Amino acid sequence: MQKSISTQEDIKQLIIDIEQKWPVDLWNINGIDIWPYVRIKIYIDFLVQMNKSNVSTDSNKQIEKKKSSFLVRIFLMILKITGAFVRLVAFFLRLKNKKILFFGSHIHRVLNDDAYFNRFYDSMIEYHKLEDEVYMVEYQKTYNKMYNPNAVIELKKHLNDFTLLSKLFSGFRKNKNTVHLEGYEEFHLWLSAHFFELKRVRISEKELINWTNKIKSLKPFYRLFYKIVKPSKIVFLGYYGLDDLTAALLVGNDLKITTIDFQHGPQTNIHMAYTSWTKVPKEGFNIMPVEFWNWDSRSKSNIEEWASTTQNVKSILVGQPFVSYYLNKYKTIAKSDEKQIFYSLQTTPFSIEDMITPKIISLIKKTELKWIFRLHPRTNISLQELNEFLILNNINDKAVAQDAFQTPLPESLVRSFLHVTNYSGCLIEAYLMGIPSLLIHNMGKEMFNLYIDDKKVFFIDQNESNFESDFSILIENIGRNSTVNTALEVYNPLA
């Protein structure tokens, strides 16, 4: 019989119960600690199911492949392999010694002075003049104009070449798997019987063996990469969720390089990638970082609670570098006399209608305020769709659609006197800047419970009948915020 999971606190308690019942800290396949991978997959799947996210996929789509002669295919394959070999050798020969490797994505970049700027990393790099000390390892797409382009490494391109070449030799190698999974079969059966269909999560012993072999296959690439570059630190904006990054992290730990997760959003006491690790090896899990760089003291303390039980794992307060950088660089941002509310939207599973509800639409029509609706960087909603929604609901005269890449977040926040959200991590950035935030969804209340103080962070349930009147009272009490905190230091990553 399946049990009900209705809140993130339920998910948290379930995972803690699992860690107490089974020796998760000892589960290891082919030298890889697998509990962090399994734990986070369970956590994310529960979140998706809890929010009833329906991601449509077209399983009937067929791709036509043109047939070619056997000799042509052989010739093309030889050309492909030769090209991959030449490009890969050239890549490794061009590498130089650097002090830091920053792993990031296009979703972390915003347009700044006509170039796409990694708002977390480049803020520190430019401010402290570290352009020649770093490589920016981009693991997704790249833009034509990027800040410090000579430091950019297109990871996917080089990994594709490496993977193609490694497949040539894989047929000559036999994988001898070493498996240490005491109690795992019992755990797997229990989880399936009580909660969900595990075929969807893909964490059977066989699937985990295949996954570890994939991670192992990438290790030679990163080992050579690191040995040439000789970095003292490797930094990730989110250490989990991508196999390429897991392999990069594993090799960094193997080589005793300092591996770091840099906070890129909420790391609250219910985010199970960051909180309540109750059973951790003394030296830490080898597919997790040894340092966590945090925006604020609450995030730091949350990680510190479990990290303090290990020998190596540290939690450090560094601030939010883009907020600090922007406020230091643009101290005299002109403020409009028009009162502005900044509304940070979510990504899947929320639709536009879920986020801009009839209650919000009614509120906009009844007030004389200007509203800025900012899309999430990983949104599945286009700017055009959002603009059409505003027009359809006759609020486009008071509401403006904004994407996450053209306008820097601190600029939008500093021009606003209130930030409204369901549960966006922008709350922390607003908090650091001294901009009040209003949570209007129970999930936000659950996630940011420790921040709600009725001074800078408020909660009003938009589903309550008195929502509009309570909102009006809050607006009157807040007034225009004139105490933006500009005394924020930009952290030096080489400190």
Short mmCIF file of C-alpha atoms in Angstrom, two decimals:
data_model
loop_
_atom_site.label_atom_id
_atom_site.label_comp_id
_atom_site.label_asym_id
_atom_site.label_seq_id
_atom_site.Cartn_x
_atom_site.Cartn_y
_atom_site.Cartn_z
CA MET A 1 0.00 0.00 0.00
CA GLN A 2 1.44 3.37 -1.04
CA LYS A 3 1.83 6.10 1.55
CA SER A 4 0.90 9.74 1.00
CA ILE A 5 3.59 12.39 0.53
CA SER A 6 2.04 15.85 0.50
CA THR A 7 4.76 18.26 1.66
CA GLN A 8 8.51 18.71 1.37
CA GLU A 9 8.72 18.08 5.09
CA ASP A 10 7.19 14.62 4.43
CA ILE A 11 9.90 13.94 1.82
CA LYS A 12 12.59 15.08 4.22
CA GLN A 13 11.36 12.83 7.02
CA LEU A 14 11.11 9.84 4.69
CA ILE A 15 14.73 10.26 3.55
CA ILE A 16 15.95 10.70 7.12
CA ASP A 17 14.08 7.50 8.08
CA ILE A 18 15.80 5.66 5.20
CA GLU A 19 19.21 6.82 6.39
CA GLN A 20 18.52 5.58 9.88
CA LYS A 21 17.26 2.19 8.70
CA TRP A 22 19.90 1.26 6.09
CA PRO A 23 23.73 1.64 5.87
CA VAL A 24 23.53 4.20 3.05
CA ASP A 25 26.98 5.62 3.82
CA LEU A 26 28.51 2.25 2.90
CA TRP A 27 26.75 1.76 -0.45
CA ASN A 28 29.43 1.83 -3.12
CA ILE A 29 29.70 0.50 -6.66
CA ASN A 30 32.96 0.51 -8.61
CA GLY A 31 34.52 2.89 -6.08
CA ILE A 32 31.66 5.39 -6.35
CA ASP A 33 29.48 6.32 -3.36
CA ILE A 34 25.96 5.97 -4.74
CA TRP A 35 23.74 7.25 -1.92
CA PRO A 36 23.91 10.96 -2.92
CA TYR A 37 22.82 10.01 -6.45
CA VAL A 38 19.98 7.80 -5.19
CA ARG A 39 18.86 10.23 -2.49
CA ILE A 40 18.60 13.20 -4.85
CA LYS A 41 16.80 11.16 -7.52
CA ILE A 42 14.23 10.08 -4.93
CA TYR A 43 13.87 13.65 -3.67
CA ILE A 44 13.36 15.17 -7.13
CA ASP A 45 10.91 12.46 -8.18
CA PHE A 46 8.82 13.02 -5.06
CA LEU A 47 8.79 16.77 -5.79
CA VAL A 48 7.63 16.19 -9.35
CA GLN A 49 4.91 13.74 -8.32
CA MET A 50 3.81 15.94 -5.43
CA ASN A 51 3.29 18.84 -7.82
CA LYS A 52 1.73 16.58 -10.46
CA SER A 53 4.07 17.75 -13.14
CA ASN A 54 3.10 16.35 -16.53
CA VAL A 55 5.91 16.67 -19.00
CA SER A 56 4.64 15.67 -22.40
CA THR A 57 6.86 13.60 -24.62
CA ASP A 58 6.12 12.44 -28.14
CA SER A 59 6.94 8.75 -28.01
CA ASN A 60 5.57 8.20 -31.52
CA LYS A 61 8.04 10.54 -33.15
CA GLN A 62 10.20 8.69 -35.60
CA ILE A 63 13.44 9.86 -37.09
CA GLU A 64 14.11 8.83 -40.65
CA LYS A 65 17.65 7.80 -41.28
CA LYS A 66 19.00 7.86 -44.76
CA LYS A 67 20.68 4.65 -45.74
CA SER A 68 24.13 4.78 -47.21
CA SER A 69 26.49 2.16 -48.49
CA PHE A 70 28.70 0.22 -46.11
CA LEU A 71 31.91 1.67 -47.59
CA VAL A 72 30.59 5.23 -47.33
CA ARG A 73 29.67 4.65 -43.68
CA ILE A 74 33.13 3.26 -42.94
CA PHE A 75 34.79 6.22 -44.66
CA LEU A 76 32.65 8.73 -42.76
CA MET A 77 33.37 6.97 -39.47
CA ILE A 78 37.11 7.10 -40.12
CA LEU A 79 36.85 10.83 -40.84
CA LYS A 80 34.80 11.34 -37.67
CA ILE A 81 37.26 9.44 -35.49
CA THR A 82 40.27 11.21 -37.03
CA GLY A 83 38.64 14.60 -36.50
CA ALA A 84 37.82 13.77 -32.89
CA PHE A 85 41.40 12.68 -32.22
CA VAL A 86 42.93 15.81 -33.78
CA ARG A 87 40.55 18.16 -31.95
CA LEU A 88 41.06 16.45 -28.60
CA VAL A 89 44.86 16.51 -28.87
CA ALA A 90 44.73 20.18 -29.87
CA PHE A 91 42.48 20.93 -26.89
CA PHE A 92 44.82 19.37 -24.35
CA LEU A 93 47.89 21.00 -25.93
CA ARG A 94 46.30 24.46 -25.64
CA LEU A 95 45.57 24.15 -21.93
CA LYS A 96 47.54 26.22 -19.44
CA ASN A 97 47.90 26.23 -15.66
CA LYS A 98 44.98 28.02 -13.97
CA LYS A 99 44.15 28.52 -10.32
CA ILE A 100 40.41 27.88 -10.56
CA LEU A 101 38.04 25.93 -12.81
CA PHE A 102 34.50 27.31 -12.78
CA PHE A 103 31.84 24.92 -14.12
CA GLY A 104 28.75 26.81 -15.26
CA SER A 105 25.95 27.04 -17.81
CA HIS A 106 24.33 29.59 -20.12
CA ILE A 107 21.39 29.73 -17.68
CA HIS A 108 23.72 31.43 -15.19
CA ARG A 109 24.54 34.25 -17.61
CA VAL A 110 22.93 37.66 -18.17
CA LEU A 111 23.62 40.34 -20.76
CA ASN A 112 26.01 42.84 -19.16
CA ASP A 113 27.79 45.57 -21.16
CA ASP A 114 27.00 43.77 -24.44
CA ALA A 115 28.45 40.40 -23.34
CA TYR A 116 26.92 37.40 -21.58
CA PHE A 117 28.22 37.48 -18.05
CA ASN A 118 28.11 34.62 -15.53
CA ARG A 119 26.42 36.51 -12.73
CA PHE A 120 27.98 34.38 -9.98
CA TYR A 121 31.50 33.76 -11.28
CA ASP A 122 32.30 36.72 -13.53
CA SER A 123 31.24 39.15 -10.81
CA MET A 124 34.16 37.92 -8.69
CA ILE A 125 36.50 37.54 -11.65
CA GLU A 126 36.06 41.10 -12.97
CA TYR A 127 35.99 42.76 -9.56
CA HIS A 128 39.23 41.07 -8.43
CA LYS A 129 40.92 41.06 -11.89
CA LEU A 130 41.20 37.28 -12.12
CA GLU A 131 40.60 36.88 -15.87
CA ASP A 132 43.96 35.16 -16.47
CA GLU A 133 43.66 32.86 -13.45
CA VAL A 134 40.54 30.90 -14.47
CA TYR A 135 38.85 28.65 -17.00
CA MET A 136 35.08 28.88 -17.48
CA VAL A 137 33.94 25.34 -18.26
CA GLU A 138 30.55 25.67 -20.00
CA TYR A 139 28.65 22.39 -19.88
CA GLN A 140 25.70 23.43 -22.05
CA LYS A 141 25.45 25.91 -24.93
CA THR A 142 27.60 29.01 -25.37
CA TYR A 143 26.78 32.50 -26.63
CA ASN A 144 28.59 34.36 -29.42
CA LYS A 145 29.53 37.21 -27.09
CA MET A 146 30.73 36.10 -23.67
CA TYR A 147 32.72 37.91 -21.03
CA ASN A 148 36.39 36.81 -20.91
CA PRO A 149 35.98 34.58 -24.02
CA ASN A 150 39.58 33.33 -23.96
CA ALA A 151 38.82 31.53 -20.70
CA VAL A 152 35.75 29.68 -22.05
CA ILE A 153 35.91 25.91 -22.56
CA GLU A 154 33.03 24.20 -24.40
CA LEU A 155 32.91 21.02 -22.34
CA LYS A 156 30.28 19.11 -24.32
CA LYS A 157 32.24 19.39 -27.57
CA HIS A 158 35.41 17.94 -26.03
CA LEU A 159 33.56 15.25 -24.08
CA ASN A 160 31.81 14.14 -27.27
CA ASP A 161 35.18 13.70 -28.97
CA PHE A 162 36.56 11.82 -25.97
CA THR A 163 33.50 9.57 -25.73
CA LEU A 164 33.70 8.68 -29.42
CA LEU A 165 37.35 7.66 -29.09
CA SER A 166 36.84 5.78 -25.83
CA LYS A 167 34.12 3.66 -27.44
CA LEU A 168 36.74 2.29 -29.85
CA PHE A 169 38.51 0.62 -26.96
CA SER A 170 35.52 -0.27 -24.81
CA GLY A 171 34.95 -3.49 -26.73
CA PHE A 172 38.40 -4.70 -25.71
CA ARG A 173 37.79 -4.04 -22.02
CA LYS A 174 35.77 -6.17 -19.66
CA ASN A 175 34.09 -4.38 -16.80
CA LYS A 176 34.70 -6.14 -13.51
CA ASN A 177 32.20 -4.58 -11.15
CA THR A 178 32.76 -4.27 -7.41
CA VAL A 179 29.46 -3.94 -5.59
CA HIS A 180 28.92 -3.15 -1.91
CA LEU A 181 25.18 -2.74 -1.33
CA GLU A 182 24.35 -4.26 2.01
CA GLY A 183 20.57 -4.11 2.50
CA TYR A 184 19.98 -2.34 -0.83
CA GLU A 185 17.65 -4.95 -2.27
CA GLU A 186 15.48 -4.76 0.86
CA PHE A 187 15.46 -0.94 0.63
CA HIS A 188 14.55 -1.05 -3.07
CA LEU A 189 11.64 -3.43 -2.49
CA TRP A 190 10.40 -1.39 0.48
CA LEU A 191 10.48 1.86 -1.46
CA SER A 192 8.62 0.30 -4.38
CA ALA A 193 5.96 -1.26 -2.15
CA HIS A 194 5.25 1.86 -0.13
CA PHE A 195 5.74 4.82 -2.44
CA PHE A 196 6.12 4.64 -6.20
CA GLU A 197 7.01 2.68 -9.30
CA LEU A 198 10.80 2.58 -9.26
CA LYS A 199 11.15 1.91 -12.99
CA ARG A 200 10.59 5.62 -13.40
CA VAL A 201 13.46 6.54 -11.04
CA ARG A 202 15.90 3.94 -12.44
CA ILE A 203 17.80 3.03 -9.27
CA SER A 204 17.87 -0.77 -9.44
CA GLU A 205 21.22 -2.43 -8.76
CA LYS A 206 21.70 -3.13 -12.47
CA GLU A 207 20.88 0.46 -13.40
CA LEU A 208 23.28 1.78 -10.77
CA ILE A 209 26.08 -0.46 -12.07
CA ASN A 210 25.49 0.90 -15.58
CA TRP A 211 25.49 4.45 -14.22
CA THR A 212 28.79 4.00 -12.33
CA ASN A 213 30.39 2.51 -15.45
CA LYS A 214 29.35 5.62 -17.38
CA ILE A 215 30.88 7.84 -14.70
CA LYS A 216 34.06 5.72 -14.72
CA SER A 217 34.34 6.01 -18.51
CA LEU A 218 34.66 9.81 -18.20
CA LYS A 219 37.33 9.77 -15.50
CA PRO A 220 40.38 9.63 -17.84
CA PHE A 221 39.26 12.85 -19.56
CA TYR A 222 39.00 14.80 -16.31
CA ARG A 223 42.14 13.28 -14.83
CA LEU A 224 44.24 14.48 -17.78
CA PHE A 225 42.41 17.83 -17.84
CA TYR A 226 43.16 18.51 -14.17
CA LYS A 227 46.73 17.27 -14.30
CA ILE A 228 47.53 19.73 -17.09
CA VAL A 229 45.64 22.73 -15.65
CA LYS A 230 46.64 22.04 -12.02
CA PRO A 231 43.76 24.00 -10.41
CA SER A 232 43.67 24.50 -6.65
CA LYS A 233 39.85 24.79 -6.69
CA ILE A 234 37.02 23.45 -8.83
CA VAL A 235 33.68 25.22 -8.44
CA PHE A 236 30.21 24.03 -9.48
CA LEU A 237 26.92 25.93 -9.59
CA GLY A 238 24.89 22.95 -8.40
CA TYR A 239 26.88 19.75 -7.93
CA TYR A 240 24.11 17.26 -8.70
CA GLY A 241 21.89 16.17 -11.59
CA LEU A 242 24.35 15.85 -14.50
CA ASP A 243 26.57 12.82 -15.06
CA ASP A 244 29.32 14.89 -16.70
CA LEU A 245 29.60 17.02 -13.56
CA THR A 246 29.46 13.99 -11.26
CA ALA A 247 32.51 12.57 -13.04
CA ALA A 248 34.27 15.96 -12.84
CA LEU A 249 33.57 16.14 -9.11
CA LEU A 250 34.63 12.54 -8.47
CA VAL A 251 38.02 13.00 -10.16
CA GLY A 252 38.58 16.30 -8.37
CA ASN A 253 38.05 14.56 -5.04
CA ASP A 254 40.26 11.64 -6.10
CA LEU A 255 43.10 14.09 -6.85
CA LYS A 256 42.56 15.97 -3.56
CA ILE A 257 41.64 19.22 -5.33
CA THR A 258 39.24 21.41 -3.33
CA THR A 259 35.77 20.85 -4.83
CA ILE A 260 33.13 23.50 -4.16
CA ASP A 261 29.39 23.92 -4.61
CA PHE A 262 28.49 27.60 -5.05
CA GLN A 263 24.96 28.41 -3.95
CA HIS A 264 22.77 29.28 -6.93
CA GLY A 265 19.32 29.34 -5.31
CA PRO A 266 17.42 28.21 -2.20
CA GLN A 267 19.34 25.85 0.09
CA THR A 268 16.76 25.64 2.81
CA ASN A 269 16.23 23.06 5.54
CA ILE A 270 13.94 21.02 3.25
CA HIS A 271 16.17 20.95 0.15
CA MET A 272 17.47 17.41 0.37
CA ALA A 273 20.55 17.98 -1.78
CA TYR A 274 21.83 20.30 0.96
CA THR A 275 20.16 19.53 4.25
CA SER A 276 19.90 16.82 6.89
CA TRP A 277 22.54 14.37 5.69
CA THR A 278 22.36 12.23 8.80
CA LYS A 279 24.71 9.44 7.74
CA VAL A 280 27.86 10.64 5.95
CA PRO A 281 31.34 9.03 5.82
CA LYS A 282 33.90 10.93 7.91
CA GLU A 283 35.70 12.05 4.74
CA GLY A 284 32.42 12.89 2.97
CA PHE A 285 30.82 11.20 -0.04
CA ASN A 286 33.18 11.12 -3.02
CA ILE A 287 30.56 12.51 -5.44
CA MET A 288 29.80 15.52 -3.23
CA PRO A 289 31.89 18.69 -2.81
CA VAL A 290 34.08 19.25 0.23
CA GLU A 291 33.12 22.94 0.48
CA PHE A 292 29.79 24.75 0.18
CA TRP A 293 29.90 28.50 -0.51
CA ASN A 294 26.73 30.18 0.77
CA TRP A 295 24.93 33.46 0.17
CA ASP A 296 23.63 33.98 3.70
CA SER A 297 24.12 32.81 7.27
CA ARG A 298 20.96 30.68 7.34
CA SER A 299 22.12 28.65 4.34
CA LYS A 300 25.56 28.30 5.89
CA SER A 301 24.15 27.07 9.22
CA ASN A 302 21.82 24.63 7.49
CA ILE A 303 24.74 22.85 5.80
CA GLU A 304 27.03 23.27 8.80
CA GLU A 305 24.69 21.21 10.99
CA TRP A 306 25.60 18.02 9.12
CA ALA A 307 28.99 19.03 7.66
CA SER A 308 30.39 19.52 11.17
CA THR A 309 30.09 15.75 11.74
CA THR A 310 32.68 15.08 9.00
CA GLN A 311 36.43 15.64 8.87
CA ASN A 312 36.60 17.48 5.55
CA VAL A 313 33.31 19.11 4.59
CA LYS A 314 33.05 22.88 5.22
CA SER A 315 30.27 25.44 4.95
CA ILE A 316 31.46 28.99 4.18
CA LEU A 317 29.64 32.34 3.97
CA VAL A 318 30.69 34.28 0.84
CA GLY A 319 27.59 36.35 -0.01
CA GLN A 320 25.84 36.63 -3.38
CA PRO A 321 28.59 38.00 -5.64
CA PHE A 322 26.38 39.39 -8.41
CA VAL A 323 24.25 41.37 -5.97
CA SER A 324 27.41 42.71 -4.30
CA TYR A 325 29.12 43.40 -7.64
CA TYR A 326 26.11 45.18 -9.10
CA LEU A 327 25.46 47.37 -6.10
CA ASN A 328 29.15 48.30 -5.88
CA LYS A 329 29.37 49.10 -9.59
CA TYR A 330 26.06 50.90 -9.97
CA LYS A 331 25.56 52.71 -6.68
CA THR A 332 23.61 55.53 -8.33
CA ILE A 333 20.85 53.61 -10.11
CA ALA A 334 18.11 56.09 -10.90
CA LYS A 335 14.85 55.25 -9.16
CA SER A 336 11.53 55.86 -10.86
CA ASP A 337 8.84 57.74 -8.97
CA GLU A 338 6.44 55.00 -10.04
CA LYS A 339 5.87 52.34 -7.38
CA GLN A 340 7.02 48.97 -8.70
CA ILE A 341 6.40 45.41 -7.50
CA PHE A 342 8.76 42.68 -8.65
CA TYR A 343 7.16 39.22 -9.09
CA SER A 344 9.61 36.33 -9.64
CA LEU A 345 7.98 33.44 -11.49
CA GLN A 346 8.74 29.74 -11.18
CA THR A 347 9.56 27.05 -13.69
CA THR A 348 7.82 23.67 -14.20
CA PRO A 349 5.38 22.47 -12.82
CA PHE A 350 3.73 25.90 -12.69
CA SER A 351 1.89 27.29 -15.73
CA ILE A 352 1.28 31.01 -16.24
CA GLU A 353 -2.24 30.53 -14.89
CA ASP A 354 -0.86 28.83 -11.76
CA MET A 355 1.41 31.78 -11.02
CA ILE A 356 -0.65 34.76 -12.17
CA THR A 357 -3.97 33.62 -10.75
CA PRO A 358 -7.33 35.42 -10.93
CA LYS A 359 -6.58 36.74 -7.43
CA ILE A 360 -3.33 38.34 -8.65
CA ILE A 361 -5.01 39.69 -11.80
CA SER A 362 -7.77 41.26 -9.69
CA LEU A 363 -5.15 42.75 -7.38
CA ILE A 364 -3.25 44.32 -10.27
CA LYS A 365 -6.42 45.89 -11.68
CA LYS A 366 -7.36 47.41 -8.32
CA THR A 367 -4.01 49.00 -7.51
CA GLU A 368 -2.05 51.84 -9.08
CA LEU A 369 1.16 49.86 -8.93
CA LYS A 370 3.44 48.75 -11.74
CA TRP A 371 4.21 45.00 -11.73
CA ILE A 372 7.29 43.33 -13.23
CA PHE A 373 6.83 39.61 -13.98
CA ARG A 374 10.24 37.99 -14.38
CA LEU A 375 10.58 34.56 -15.98
CA HIS A 376 12.73 31.87 -14.38
CA PRO A 377 16.05 31.16 -16.23
CA ARG A 378 14.95 27.54 -16.89
CA THR A 379 11.35 28.37 -17.70
CA ASN A 380 9.27 26.49 -20.25
CA ILE A 381 7.27 29.69 -20.86
CA SER A 382 8.32 32.13 -23.59
CA LEU A 383 8.38 35.89 -23.20
CA GLN A 384 5.82 36.09 -26.00
CA GLU A 385 3.47 33.71 -24.17
CA LEU A 386 3.72 35.80 -21.02
CA ASN A 387 3.07 39.05 -22.93
CA GLU A 388 0.04 37.49 -24.64
CA PHE A 389 -1.31 36.40 -21.25
CA LEU A 390 -0.98 39.93 -19.86
CA ILE A 391 -2.82 41.35 -22.89
CA LEU A 392 -5.53 38.68 -22.75
CA ASN A 393 -6.25 39.57 -19.12
CA ASN A 394 -6.19 43.33 -19.76
CA ILE A 395 -3.33 44.02 -17.36
CA ASN A 396 -0.60 44.87 -19.87
CA ASP A 397 -0.99 48.57 -19.06
CA LYS A 398 0.23 47.89 -15.50
CA ALA A 399 2.29 44.70 -15.90
CA VAL A 400 5.56 44.15 -17.77
CA ALA A 401 7.06 40.82 -18.84
CA GLN A 402 10.80 40.36 -18.28
CA ASP A 403 13.14 37.49 -19.08
CA ALA A 404 16.03 36.44 -16.84
CA PHE A 405 18.83 37.32 -19.24
CA GLN A 406 18.36 40.87 -20.56
CA THR A 407 17.90 42.75 -17.28
CA PRO A 408 20.16 42.05 -14.26
CA LEU A 409 18.17 40.82 -11.26
CA PRO A 410 19.68 43.36 -8.80
CA GLU A 411 18.63 46.20 -11.12
CA SER A 412 15.01 45.02 -11.11
CA LEU A 413 15.04 44.46 -7.36
CA VAL A 414 16.65 47.77 -6.44
CA ARG A 415 13.97 49.63 -8.43
CA SER A 416 11.19 47.79 -6.54
CA PHE A 417 9.79 48.31 -3.07
CA LEU A 418 8.35 44.77 -2.76
CA HIS A 419 9.22 41.33 -4.09
CA VAL A 420 6.37 38.82 -4.52
CA THR A 421 6.82 35.12 -5.21
CA ASN A 422 5.47 31.62 -4.71
CA TYR A 423 8.82 30.21 -3.57
CA SER A 424 11.61 31.67 -5.73
CA GLY A 425 15.19 31.83 -4.46
CA CYS A 426 15.13 35.53 -5.44
CA LEU A 427 13.80 35.94 -1.91
CA ILE A 428 17.31 35.46 -0.52
CA GLU A 429 18.79 37.99 -2.92
CA ALA A 430 16.06 40.51 -2.03
CA TYR A 431 16.70 39.77 1.66
CA LEU A 432 20.42 40.52 1.28
CA MET A 433 19.57 43.80 -0.45
CA GLY A 434 17.02 44.81 2.17
CA ILE A 435 14.04 44.56 -0.21
CA PRO A 436 10.91 43.13 1.53
CA SER A 437 9.48 39.89 0.11
CA LEU A 438 5.95 38.49 0.21
CA LEU A 439 5.37 34.73 -0.08
CA ILE A 440 1.89 33.83 -1.39
CA HIS A 441 2.08 30.02 -1.67
CA ASN A 442 2.24 27.39 1.08
CA MET A 443 5.28 25.82 -0.56
CA GLY A 444 7.09 29.13 -0.14
CA LYS A 445 6.02 29.27 3.49
CA GLU A 446 7.38 25.76 4.01
CA MET A 447 10.69 26.46 2.23
CA PHE A 448 11.42 29.85 3.77
CA ASN A 449 9.85 29.38 7.18
CA LEU A 450 13.05 30.47 8.94
CA TYR A 451 13.14 33.73 6.97
CA ILE A 452 9.56 34.85 7.70
CA ASP A 453 9.86 37.62 10.30
CA ASP A 454 7.08 40.07 9.31
CA LYS A 455 9.78 42.71 8.85
CA LYS A 456 11.54 41.77 5.64
CA VAL A 457 9.75 38.52 4.75
CA PHE A 458 5.98 38.11 4.94
CA PHE A 459 3.47 35.38 4.15
CA ILE A 460 -0.12 35.89 2.95
CA ASP A 461 -1.95 32.91 1.44
CA GLN A 462 -3.45 34.09 -1.83
CA ASN A 463 -6.18 31.46 -1.50
CA GLU A 464 -7.59 33.11 1.62
CA SER A 465 -10.65 35.35 1.23
CA ASN A 466 -8.91 38.33 2.88
CA PHE A 467 -5.88 38.18 0.59
CA GLU A 468 -6.53 41.49 -1.19
CA SER A 469 -7.23 43.46 1.99
CA ASP A 470 -4.18 41.98 3.75
CA PHE A 471 -2.06 42.81 0.71
CA SER A 472 -3.26 46.44 0.75
CA ILE A 473 -2.41 46.75 4.45
CA LEU A 474 1.06 45.32 3.81
CA ILE A 475 1.66 47.82 0.99
CA GLU A 476 0.69 50.70 3.24
CA ASN A 477 2.98 49.48 6.02
CA ILE A 478 5.97 48.92 3.77
CA GLY A 479 5.75 52.12 1.76
CA ARG A 480 8.71 52.82 -0.52
CA ASN A 481 11.82 51.04 0.67
CA SER A 482 14.65 53.56 0.88
CA THR A 483 17.14 51.45 2.81
CA VAL A 484 18.72 49.25 0.13
CA ASN A 485 21.85 47.63 1.51
CA THR A 486 24.74 48.66 -0.74
CA ALA A 487 27.52 47.80 1.74
CA LEU A 488 28.13 44.31 0.38
CA GLU A 489 31.59 42.95 -0.39
CA VAL A 490 32.43 40.95 -3.50
CA TYR A 491 34.05 37.70 -2.38
CA ASN A 492 37.51 36.84 -3.68
CA PRO A 493 37.49 33.12 -4.67
CA LEU A 494 41.26 32.94 -4.19
CA ALA A 495 41.00 34.09 -0.58
#
